[in-house]
Amino acid sequence: MDMKYVQTTCPYCGTGCSFNLVVKDGKVVDTAPYHRSPVNEGKVCPKGTYAHEFVNREDRLTTPLIKKDGKFVEATWEEANALIAEKFKSYTPEECAVLSSARTSNEDNYALMKFARGALKTRHIDHCARLCHASTVAGLAASFGSGAMTNSIGDIAESKCVFIIGSNTFEQHPLIGRRVMQAKMAGAKLIYADPRLTCTGKQADLFMQFRSGSDVAILNCIMGEIIRNGWEDKEWIQNRAKGYDELKATVLKDDYLPENVETLSGIPAEQLRTAAEWIGTAESSTLLYSMGITQHTCGVDNVKSTANLQMLTGNIGKRGGGVNALRGQNNVQGACDMGALPVVFTAYQKVIDPAAHKKFEDAWAFPDGICPAQNGYEVTVMMDVLTDNPGELKAMYIMGENPFLSDPDIHHVEHAFENLEFVVVQDIFLTETAEHADVVLPATCYAERDGTQTSTERRVQMWRKAQEPPGQAKLDWKIIADIAAAMGYADQFGWETTEDVFNEMRSLTPSYGGMTYERLNKPEALHWPCPTEDHPGTPILHINKCSHPDGMGVMHAIDWKPPAEVPDDEYPFVFTTGRCLWHWHTGSMTRRSDTLANEVPTGWIEINPEDAAALGIKDKEMVKAITRRGEIEVPAKVTSEIMKGVMFMPFHFAECAANMLTNNALDPIAKIPEFKACSVKIEKIQEA
């Protein structure tokens, strides 16, 4: 018997925890602690503990599949590549769209970005950051010049006041929750604002329960109280911020007085005053948020408001401070960094910038050029174009994304896919989306590859190969390179190793320029920006100046706007969605992990006891949840932990898919959907 440990990085959330994969006779059979990681110090959450269970599932994709007469048949790689190359060459670049993946490595995302812009010559490339943190990228870039988490995870433990809003941190990012508790045990105040009394809220010194969609009003109210009491950091504002006078005029409006915000949000005025005092007088205060802030039609406004608060109190560029956007998937930060977005190349170099466009065109050396220097469609816009203007987009290449569960208003997605002529899906399982493909390509999972991923704190870490992939499954970048070769671009995709891909990427990517596999192959790895090989990396951004050309932070005067859809007589409740501890996003991996699936086998809808009593609904009763977009049958969970008038569902479960109900109204800047607030009604299911 041959046994070994292979250290790697978790494939689930953006925290970037490390663990050992236990390999027996060449197969991954378990996980074990890896104590040298500065991120998680040997501890992992349940998802990480059982991250081995899906790796060798019997339903892994092992051979290419081509759909013939409505059914998949096995094919050779040569057949699949030839068909894909022929089909994509038959479409114009404007007819093609590409979805990249936050679940795959930086190398894979770079390869697909290059394939989209160089081989297909399409400007339409995006990935699931559009659905979770597109508003973070836009909002923080507008405020600071960089759209990423400002501080390190370890730094949170040093804060004197932790303000969490729109993030159930202890379930979504449990090992970041551990740092929050370390701060609390050292004397920090913990403030938590959320519509639900989650396990995070139960640890708070101050829990502020509010109606989903009132974030800007709450943040403006807190800032107004800080200014009225003289708690703002006058020196920071004077030396490092622009726009303060306009911000001050807005937040001091009567609309944002505590009593008025109490009426709007449901948070008692005295709690708002307490929060303002704790944040305004703390030696350092950190703000943590996640999708509860971003997934709104005013998501960019929400993000800018968090930045406003932290600039107002001088908590930017200091230990224990910062605006800490907790990214969702394992490599959503890296996929953005790699330019898997419709408006940027790697490191946020704008595609419309002639110098950036020429830089990539020259470096890639495609004989027939690359896509035009124009912004492309976001994934949410792609779906609208497919439904509203059939024939404009005809073909789609999808790597590791599952829009049939992840996108809002699933009926809308179904309608969109009906108008596609040719779909390729590259994944490790036959997902709900893969079932609708014309060609399915078997990829490798995290345990079968080397490569890098970038965590929420901008730490670039290594995956390490622990076993061979099943059957004929290939590395994602290798699949892409082979198809490019079949299209006549073998010279542009001549990589032999994953490290070759990384080295090409870093040569074009200033923030990764000083990183090498040798430097990353250590427990600490490196935080970007790391521009040169003697640079130590940057755990904390904006220490002496922000990333705007003039070094200044920009405050934005923002007024509260209601959600796109608010309760009325027909749909009287606010509906919101989120994750649970035991599952991850569309469940393609966690629901194939027996331990996790046994803990939480299906979804539910949370209903406040007063609302349940008025509706005559009992705990665990099957009910119908209905919005203007669809309806599902789902078990009721009657609990006082949800605010009266608000209902919550996790979004991991295909059999009661929350996104049948959610609204695809978009933020005008980030094009992110409003997953966190729409209107719903609940009906009893009448038995025959």
XYZ file of C-alpha atoms in Angstrom:
688
model
C 0.000 0.000 0.000
C 1.319 3.437 -0.991
C 0.203 6.400 1.181
C 1.144 10.056 0.869
C -0.045 13.554 1.790
C -0.322 16.250 -0.895
C -0.819 19.806 0.332
C -3.299 21.864 -1.689
C -5.816 24.688 -1.412
C -9.570 24.314 -0.873
C -11.854 24.437 -3.958
C -14.836 26.066 -2.253
C -14.965 29.611 -0.826
C -12.595 32.509 -1.318
C -10.866 32.220 2.069
C -7.997 30.184 0.626
C -7.621 27.522 3.328
C -5.027 24.795 2.823
C -5.223 21.116 3.744
C -3.553 17.834 2.851
C -5.157 15.368 0.481
C -4.595 11.802 1.671
C -3.628 9.643 -1.304
C -3.794 5.834 -1.064
C -2.534 3.743 -3.975
C -2.807 6.726 -6.301
C -6.369 7.750 -5.309
C -7.521 10.605 -3.056
C -9.339 9.046 -0.091
C -9.417 11.700 2.657
C -8.235 15.094 3.874
C -5.880 15.858 6.763
C -4.805 19.109 8.462
C -2.007 21.248 7.062
C -0.877 23.358 10.006
C 1.587 25.684 8.293
C -1.011 27.733 6.424
C -1.165 31.289 7.835
C -4.759 31.494 6.627
C -6.397 28.606 8.501
C -3.583 27.143 10.653
C -4.740 23.555 10.141
C -8.449 24.171 10.685
C -11.111 23.817 7.990
C -14.898 24.065 7.757
C -17.152 21.066 6.946
C -16.861 21.660 3.195
C -13.076 21.514 3.366
C -13.143 18.514 5.698
C -15.055 16.486 3.108
C -13.568 18.042 -0.031
C -12.264 14.622 -1.072
C -15.668 12.958 -1.297
C -16.718 14.180 -4.753
C -13.310 13.671 -6.398
C -13.740 10.016 -7.392
C -17.507 9.911 -7.776
C -18.761 7.400 -10.299
C -20.539 10.129 -12.286
C -17.391 12.120 -13.090
C -17.175 12.977 -16.772
C -14.485 10.772 -18.338
C -14.861 11.108 -22.103
C -16.049 13.783 -24.564
C -19.769 13.629 -25.350
C -21.489 14.817 -28.530
C -25.260 15.143 -28.704
C -26.802 13.259 -31.623
C -30.571 13.036 -32.123
C -31.058 14.541 -28.678
C -28.851 12.038 -26.840
C -25.205 12.161 -25.795
C -22.836 9.639 -27.361
C -19.198 9.135 -26.451
C -16.646 10.625 -28.835
C -12.884 10.891 -29.192
C -11.078 14.137 -28.390
C -10.186 14.432 -32.069
C -13.868 14.230 -33.069
C -14.946 16.712 -30.392
C -12.177 19.212 -31.163
C -12.783 19.027 -34.905
C -16.523 19.606 -34.457
C -16.001 22.544 -32.071
C -13.395 24.135 -34.353
C -15.609 23.730 -37.423
C -18.696 25.121 -35.707
C -17.007 28.136 -34.126
C -15.259 28.996 -37.411
C -18.718 29.088 -39.042
C -19.840 31.946 -36.764
C -18.733 35.564 -36.742
C -16.931 36.786 -33.591
C -19.991 38.859 -32.645
C -22.122 35.690 -32.667
C -19.917 33.924 -30.084
C -19.896 34.255 -26.297
C -17.713 32.699 -23.595
C -18.264 32.011 -19.898
C -15.144 31.448 -17.822
C -15.037 30.057 -14.291
C -14.271 31.100 -10.716
C -13.836 27.396 -9.875
C -10.839 26.860 -12.157
C -7.262 28.101 -11.849
C -5.718 31.408 -12.869
C -3.965 29.569 -15.688
C -7.262 28.165 -17.000
C -8.968 31.553 -16.883
C -6.063 33.246 -18.636
C -6.097 30.544 -21.320
C -9.829 30.913 -21.962
C -9.605 34.716 -21.977
C -6.850 34.485 -24.602
C -8.875 31.913 -26.564
C -11.969 34.137 -26.543
C -10.221 37.328 -27.575
C -7.603 35.758 -29.869
C -8.990 32.561 -31.392
C -12.721 33.340 -31.425
C -12.009 37.096 -31.597
C -15.088 37.774 -29.504
C -15.367 40.566 -26.965
C -18.179 38.740 -25.139
C -16.534 36.982 -22.181
C -17.662 36.984 -18.562
C -17.966 34.695 -15.535
C -19.889 34.334 -12.291
C -18.280 37.356 -10.593
C -21.072 39.140 -12.465
C -23.498 37.344 -10.160
C -21.676 37.894 -6.863
C -19.068 40.671 -6.711
C -19.187 42.677 -9.940
C -20.372 45.603 -7.841
C -17.324 45.190 -5.574
C -14.959 45.500 -8.522
C -16.793 48.583 -9.824
C -17.513 50.228 -6.464
C -14.122 49.803 -4.783
C -12.304 50.748 -8.002
C -14.311 53.975 -8.094
C -13.516 54.672 -4.431
C -9.880 53.554 -4.186
C -8.673 52.767 -7.705
C -8.563 49.019 -6.958
C -11.556 46.690 -6.815
C -10.357 44.204 -4.200
C -10.368 43.435 -0.474
C -8.072 46.023 1.110
C -6.655 44.078 4.073
C -5.494 40.570 4.913
C -7.557 37.914 6.683
C -5.146 37.698 9.615
C -5.369 41.451 10.003
C -9.066 41.178 10.971
C -8.067 39.654 14.327
C -6.307 42.927 15.229
C -9.364 45.134 14.752
C -10.958 46.907 17.724
C -14.409 47.014 16.092
C -15.716 44.556 13.496
C -18.773 45.635 11.482
C -20.305 42.835 9.381
C -23.133 43.745 7.025
C -24.564 41.545 4.271
C -22.403 38.526 5.122
C -23.194 35.458 7.205
C -19.451 35.110 7.703
C -19.491 32.158 10.107
C -21.297 29.996 7.521
C -20.013 31.476 4.257
C -16.354 31.990 5.289
C -15.971 30.114 8.602
C -12.203 30.506 8.894
C -12.577 34.261 8.454
C -15.234 34.017 11.166
C -12.496 32.532 13.351
C -10.465 35.743 12.929
C -13.540 37.760 13.886
C -13.828 35.749 17.086
C -10.129 36.268 17.817
C -10.727 40.024 17.579
C -13.770 39.750 19.834
C -11.872 37.701 22.429
C -9.190 40.422 22.425
C -11.846 43.005 23.307
C -13.196 44.161 19.955
C -16.859 45.083 19.578
C -18.754 43.005 17.000
C -21.643 44.661 15.134
C -23.762 42.532 12.821
C -26.484 43.797 10.465
C -28.642 41.289 8.583
C -32.312 40.355 8.032
C -31.592 37.006 9.747
C -30.281 36.179 13.207
C -27.651 33.817 11.822
C -24.942 32.037 13.792
C -22.795 35.100 13.026
C -25.381 37.383 14.598
C -25.616 35.226 17.697
C -22.001 36.101 18.523
C -22.501 39.846 18.033
C -22.381 42.481 20.747
C -24.913 44.435 18.675
C -27.293 42.697 16.252
C -29.205 45.043 13.946
C -32.000 43.241 12.080
C -33.134 45.086 8.964
C -35.236 44.806 5.829
C -33.210 43.677 2.825
C -32.522 46.581 0.484
C -32.053 49.383 3.044
C -28.234 49.229 3.233
C -27.424 52.714 1.887
C -29.853 54.349 4.311
C -28.295 52.460 7.239
C -24.729 53.374 6.252
C -25.687 57.017 5.608
C -27.349 57.162 9.023
C -24.225 55.817 10.768
C -22.026 58.316 8.894
C -24.367 61.179 9.782
C -24.171 60.303 13.474
C -20.373 60.070 13.307
C -20.146 63.559 11.767
C -22.650 65.104 14.211
C -20.565 63.817 17.097
C -17.210 64.837 15.642
C -15.908 61.264 15.430
C -14.769 61.515 11.788
C -11.013 61.333 11.059
C -10.486 64.939 9.991
C -6.804 64.473 9.135
C -7.413 61.466 6.868
C -10.277 63.257 5.120
C -8.243 66.421 4.573
C -5.116 64.687 3.293
C -6.438 61.650 1.472
C -10.088 62.084 0.397
C -12.047 63.951 -2.244
C -15.789 64.584 -2.170
C -16.245 64.985 1.589
C -18.418 68.120 1.461
C -20.898 66.484 -0.905
C -20.959 63.299 1.209
C -21.518 65.316 4.377
C -24.425 67.238 2.856
C -26.097 63.967 1.856
C -25.671 61.954 5.049
C -26.805 64.870 7.245
C -30.201 65.026 5.501
C -33.211 64.478 7.746
C -33.973 61.346 5.681
C -31.030 59.642 7.385
C -31.727 60.622 10.973
C -31.880 57.477 13.129
C -35.627 57.743 13.747
C -36.350 57.997 10.017
C -34.003 55.144 9.124
C -35.672 53.065 11.850
C -38.958 53.422 9.945
C -37.303 52.489 6.659
C -35.024 49.668 7.790
C -36.578 48.303 10.961
C -33.414 48.925 13.039
C -34.179 50.774 16.308
C -32.737 54.308 16.319
C -30.781 53.638 19.498
C -29.008 50.690 17.885
C -27.982 52.891 14.945
C -26.550 55.467 17.364
C -24.650 52.762 19.245
C -23.170 51.383 16.031
C -22.040 54.872 15.003
C -20.368 55.439 18.377
C -18.548 52.106 18.398
C -17.297 52.519 14.815
C -16.534 56.216 15.148
C -14.564 55.967 18.398
C -12.696 52.683 17.848
C -8.940 52.794 17.455
C -9.438 50.637 14.353
C -12.599 49.343 12.711
C -12.904 46.801 9.912
C -15.955 46.362 7.674
C -16.752 42.916 6.233
C -19.403 42.356 3.591
C -20.394 39.815 0.994
C -23.301 39.287 -1.386
C -25.870 40.863 0.922
C -24.301 44.181 -0.100
C -23.482 43.442 -3.722
C -26.519 41.614 -5.145
C -28.819 44.605 -5.560
C -29.819 46.988 -8.328
C -27.960 49.535 -6.177
C -25.052 47.142 -5.500
C -22.375 49.606 -6.630
C -23.963 52.308 -4.436
C -23.901 49.902 -1.486
C -20.208 49.144 -2.015
C -19.300 52.815 -2.391
C -21.164 53.496 0.863
C -19.054 50.948 2.754
C -15.952 52.674 1.356
C -17.349 56.068 2.381
C -17.735 54.913 5.990
C -14.216 53.522 6.191
C -12.661 56.637 4.656
C -14.721 58.869 6.934
C -13.265 57.110 9.987
C -9.715 56.852 8.616
C -9.813 53.067 8.493
C -8.171 52.670 5.088
C -4.508 51.700 4.814
C -4.167 50.621 8.444
C -3.992 47.333 10.328
C -7.326 46.229 11.730
C -9.221 48.430 9.278
C -10.241 48.242 5.660
C -13.176 47.426 3.417
C -13.040 43.660 3.278
C -15.217 42.259 0.531
C -15.365 38.512 1.172
C -15.275 36.938 -2.264
C -17.475 33.924 -2.840
C -15.865 31.168 -4.895
C -12.324 29.873 -4.503
C -10.925 31.785 -7.484
C -13.431 34.513 -8.235
C -10.749 37.090 -7.428
C -8.305 35.361 -9.745
C -10.791 34.981 -12.586
C -11.354 38.754 -12.441
C -7.604 39.382 -12.244
C -7.141 37.205 -15.345
C -9.459 39.376 -17.441
C -12.381 36.934 -17.628
C -14.602 40.025 -17.864
C -16.005 41.899 -20.864
C -14.197 45.192 -20.180
C -10.621 44.296 -19.146
C -7.574 42.207 -19.940
C -5.516 40.884 -17.005
C -4.910 43.163 -14.009
C -7.870 45.355 -15.058
C -6.124 46.778 -18.138
C -9.052 48.221 -20.069
C -9.877 46.616 -23.409
C -10.884 50.020 -24.788
C -7.441 51.480 -23.972
C -5.495 51.489 -27.272
C -2.162 50.936 -25.500
C -3.452 47.921 -23.558
C -5.070 46.478 -26.666
C -1.829 46.825 -28.636
C 0.179 45.307 -25.766
C -1.858 42.093 -25.803
C -2.216 41.960 -29.576
C 1.560 42.241 -30.009
C 2.382 39.750 -27.244
C -0.069 37.103 -28.473
C 0.909 37.509 -32.137
C -2.243 36.085 -33.710
C -1.657 36.371 -37.468
C -5.176 37.734 -38.004
C -5.296 39.983 -34.917
C -7.560 39.858 -31.852
C -11.033 41.112 -30.973
C -11.745 44.833 -31.392
C -10.974 47.312 -28.610
C -14.593 47.402 -27.478
C -16.381 46.300 -24.314
C -18.396 43.102 -24.590
C -21.587 41.747 -23.064
C -21.894 40.749 -19.420
C -23.415 37.302 -18.791
C -26.648 38.898 -17.572
C -26.801 41.002 -20.733
C -26.010 37.925 -22.856
C -29.149 36.271 -21.487
C -31.243 39.352 -22.279
C -29.804 39.587 -25.801
C -30.564 35.900 -26.405
C -34.190 36.318 -25.358
C -34.852 39.813 -26.729
C -32.830 39.719 -29.948
C -32.654 36.085 -31.139
C -29.963 35.465 -33.735
C -27.490 38.062 -32.498
C -25.660 35.516 -30.313
C -25.571 31.958 -31.678
C -22.772 29.991 -29.980
C -21.480 29.768 -26.421
C -18.432 28.147 -24.815
C -18.846 27.507 -21.064
C -16.079 26.406 -18.695
C -17.165 25.321 -15.204
C -20.253 27.545 -14.948
C -23.820 26.410 -14.272
C -26.209 29.236 -15.230
C -29.222 26.893 -15.141
C -29.005 27.111 -11.349
C -26.850 30.156 -10.643
C -28.542 32.827 -12.759
C -31.695 34.713 -11.729
C -35.096 33.850 -13.194
C -34.243 30.365 -14.479
C -37.175 30.399 -16.926
C -35.441 33.378 -18.546
C -32.210 31.339 -18.793
C -34.079 28.397 -20.354
C -35.594 30.739 -22.926
C -32.134 32.190 -23.651
C -30.534 28.788 -24.248
C -33.325 27.806 -26.617
C -32.031 30.559 -28.906
C -28.443 29.263 -28.982
C -27.471 27.094 -31.960
C -24.303 25.573 -30.509
C -23.177 25.161 -26.877
C -19.969 23.630 -25.530
C -19.678 22.880 -21.797
C -16.395 21.904 -20.157
C -16.872 20.554 -16.613
C -16.235 17.685 -14.182
C -19.884 16.564 -13.883
C -22.902 16.593 -16.172
C -24.439 19.673 -14.593
C -27.892 21.091 -15.289
C -26.242 23.375 -17.866
C -24.139 20.600 -19.425
C -27.329 18.642 -20.129
C -28.307 21.430 -22.542
C -24.971 21.378 -24.411
C -24.177 20.052 -27.867
C -20.677 19.006 -26.796
C -19.507 18.188 -23.263
C -15.799 18.030 -22.445
C -14.405 16.214 -19.361
C -12.131 18.411 -17.237
C -9.964 17.828 -14.172
C -10.878 18.837 -10.629
C -8.617 20.633 -8.138
C -7.098 17.349 -6.866
C -5.809 16.421 -10.321
C -3.885 19.528 -11.251
C -1.145 21.978 -10.429
C -1.786 25.681 -10.746
C -2.714 28.785 -8.815
C -5.810 30.405 -7.394
C -6.186 33.839 -5.806
C -8.123 34.123 -2.565
C -10.328 36.941 -1.339
C -7.318 38.597 0.351
C -5.397 38.645 -2.994
C -3.146 35.785 -1.834
C -2.005 33.719 -4.839
C -1.653 30.088 -3.736
C -0.825 26.718 -5.269
C -2.925 23.718 -6.141
C -0.834 20.540 -6.207
C -1.668 17.422 -8.179
C -2.586 14.440 -5.956
C -3.927 11.906 -8.464
C -4.416 11.277 -12.168
C -7.708 12.464 -13.692
C -10.386 9.868 -14.514
C -10.612 8.391 -17.994
C -9.738 10.867 -20.718
C -10.343 14.012 -18.651
C -7.850 16.808 -19.360
C -6.609 20.005 -17.744
C -8.869 22.935 -18.619
C -6.099 24.999 -20.231
C -4.984 21.958 -22.231
C -8.524 21.424 -23.580
C -8.585 25.070 -24.671
C -5.128 24.880 -26.262
C -6.054 21.765 -28.236
C -9.207 23.388 -29.630
C -7.216 26.500 -30.528
C -4.736 24.271 -32.380
C -7.621 22.672 -34.292
C -8.666 26.198 -35.294
C -5.171 26.920 -36.659
C -3.620 28.651 -33.660
C -1.237 25.991 -32.317
C 1.663 28.486 -32.189
C -0.282 30.860 -29.928
C -1.125 28.064 -27.459
C 2.130 26.130 -27.420
C 2.372 25.728 -23.657
C 3.731 22.434 -22.341
C 3.108 22.923 -18.604
C 0.809 24.863 -16.325
C 3.817 26.915 -15.271
C 4.299 27.962 -18.902
C 0.796 29.427 -18.892
C 1.470 31.234 -15.614
C 4.734 32.723 -16.854
C 3.102 34.071 -20.007
C 0.301 35.550 -17.918
C 2.603 37.254 -15.423
C 4.673 38.797 -18.224
C 1.529 40.749 -19.219
C 0.111 41.322 -15.732
C 1.865 43.977 -13.595
C 0.254 42.957 -10.288
C 1.504 39.355 -10.743
C 4.786 40.290 -12.459
C 7.069 39.394 -9.545
C 5.471 36.032 -8.827
C 7.042 32.714 -9.819
C 6.082 29.150 -8.958
C 9.224 28.983 -6.851
C 8.174 32.032 -4.817
C 4.577 30.806 -4.481
C 5.610 27.318 -3.361
C 5.607 28.182 0.339
C 2.856 28.412 2.974
C 2.659 32.220 2.915
C 2.620 32.497 -0.903
C 2.249 36.134 -2.060
C -0.398 38.881 -2.105
C -0.752 41.015 -5.207
C 0.346 43.581 -6.165
C 3.798 42.023 -6.434
C 5.391 43.807 -9.389
C 8.999 42.547 -9.206
C 10.747 39.352 -8.133
C 12.293 41.094 -5.113
C 8.947 42.580 -4.004
C 7.466 41.055 -0.812
C 3.834 41.324 -1.915
C 1.165 43.617 -0.469
C -1.092 42.268 2.309
C -2.625 45.720 2.988
C -3.575 48.130 0.205
C -3.642 51.945 0.245
C -1.258 52.419 3.217
C 0.085 55.814 2.160
C -2.045 56.524 -0.862
C -4.920 54.996 -2.794
C -4.544 53.479 -6.242
C -6.040 56.372 -8.195
C -3.420 58.287 -10.207
C -3.519 61.205 -7.740
C -3.348 58.875 -4.729
C -6.630 60.141 -3.314
C -9.676 58.218 -2.143
C -12.992 59.326 -3.629
C -16.060 59.743 -1.431
C -19.412 59.461 -3.207
C -22.587 61.224 -2.097
C -25.279 58.551 -2.469
C -28.989 58.593 -1.724
C -30.954 55.456 -0.864
C -33.053 53.893 -3.620
C -35.643 51.137 -3.095
C -35.217 47.694 -4.706
C -36.577 47.207 -8.217
C -39.483 45.207 -6.802
C -41.070 45.969 -3.437
C -43.877 44.158 -1.576
C -47.476 44.935 -2.473
C -50.905 43.475 -1.772
C -50.399 40.552 -4.158
C -46.792 39.724 -3.207
C -46.570 40.987 0.373
C -43.183 39.642 1.555
C -39.531 40.481 0.848
C -37.657 37.479 -0.583
C -33.897 37.062 -0.165
C -31.391 34.254 -0.803
C -28.002 33.018 0.384
C -25.757 30.088 1.256
C -25.687 27.601 4.103
C -22.694 26.104 5.911
C -22.896 22.641 4.350
C -23.251 23.427 0.631
C -21.654 25.482 -2.072
C -23.404 27.437 -4.825
C -25.139 25.114 -7.314
C -24.207 22.015 -5.311
C -22.419 20.251 -8.182
C -19.605 19.280 -5.773
C -21.090 19.452 -2.252
C -24.259 17.552 -3.112
C -22.007 14.779 -4.445
C -20.222 14.663 -1.073
C -22.267 12.139 0.883
C -21.479 13.576 4.323
C -22.525 17.091 3.335
C -25.607 15.907 1.425
C -26.735 13.821 4.411
C -26.442 16.830 6.731
C -28.628 19.049 4.531
C -30.418 17.005 1.855
C -32.674 19.738 0.452
C -33.667 23.389 0.674
C -36.247 25.321 2.686
C -37.890 28.725 2.999
C -37.618 30.591 6.312
C -40.801 32.243 7.575
C -41.227 34.324 10.716
C -43.685 32.715 13.221
C -46.067 35.701 13.046
C -46.195 35.491 9.256
C -46.603 31.690 9.414
C -49.474 31.994 11.887
C -51.250 34.521 9.687
C -50.844 32.187 6.699
C -51.818 29.068 8.656
C -48.486 27.404 7.854
C -46.729 24.938 10.149
C -43.021 24.153 10.416
C -41.807 21.616 7.771
C -45.062 21.883 5.803
C -44.620 21.907 2.026
C -45.703 25.284 0.656
C -45.756 27.078 -2.677
C -43.430 30.098 -2.982
C -44.514 32.313 -5.870
C -43.053 35.420 -7.504
C -43.845 37.138 -10.786
C -41.252 34.900 -12.468
C -42.123 31.433 -11.241
C -43.161 29.161 -8.415
C -41.647 26.248 -6.512
C -42.713 23.812 -3.817
C -40.448 23.925 -0.782
C -40.550 22.947 2.920
C -41.338 25.799 5.303
C -38.936 26.498 8.148
C -40.815 28.532 10.739
C -38.221 30.409 12.760
C -37.940 33.588 14.787
C -34.451 34.033 13.327
C -35.931 35.648 10.188
C -37.373 39.152 10.356
C -41.152 39.526 10.113
C -42.114 40.328 6.539
C -38.946 38.776 5.088
C -38.394 35.239 3.734
C -35.094 33.511 2.997
C -34.029 30.528 0.863
C -30.642 28.894 0.204
C -29.864 28.613 -3.500
C -28.050 25.252 -3.746
C -30.945 22.922 -4.578
C -32.199 22.173 -8.092
C -35.418 20.531 -6.851
C -36.484 23.773 -5.127
C -34.374 26.284 -7.029
C -34.456 29.708 -5.395
C -33.511 31.290 -8.709
C -36.834 30.261 -10.198
C -38.097 33.156 -8.082
C -35.370 35.806 -8.096
C -35.474 39.008 -10.120
C -33.119 39.611 -13.051
C -33.301 43.401 -12.643
C -29.718 44.689 -12.919
C -27.467 47.279 -11.328
C -26.944 49.840 -14.122
C -23.147 49.903 -13.700
C -22.104 46.397 -12.642
C -24.973 44.558 -14.385
C -25.339 42.361 -11.286
C -28.832 40.948 -10.631
C -30.928 41.769 -7.571
C -30.834 38.334 -5.900
C -31.238 39.819 -2.427
C -34.596 41.571 -2.667
C -37.783 40.878 -4.584
C -41.409 40.237 -3.654
C -42.908 36.845 -2.868
C -46.153 35.277 -1.721
C -46.624 31.958 0.036
C -49.560 29.607 -0.475
C -50.574 26.423 1.276
C -50.614 23.361 -0.960
C -54.165 22.060 -0.907
C -54.242 18.274 -0.894
C -56.751 16.560 -3.191
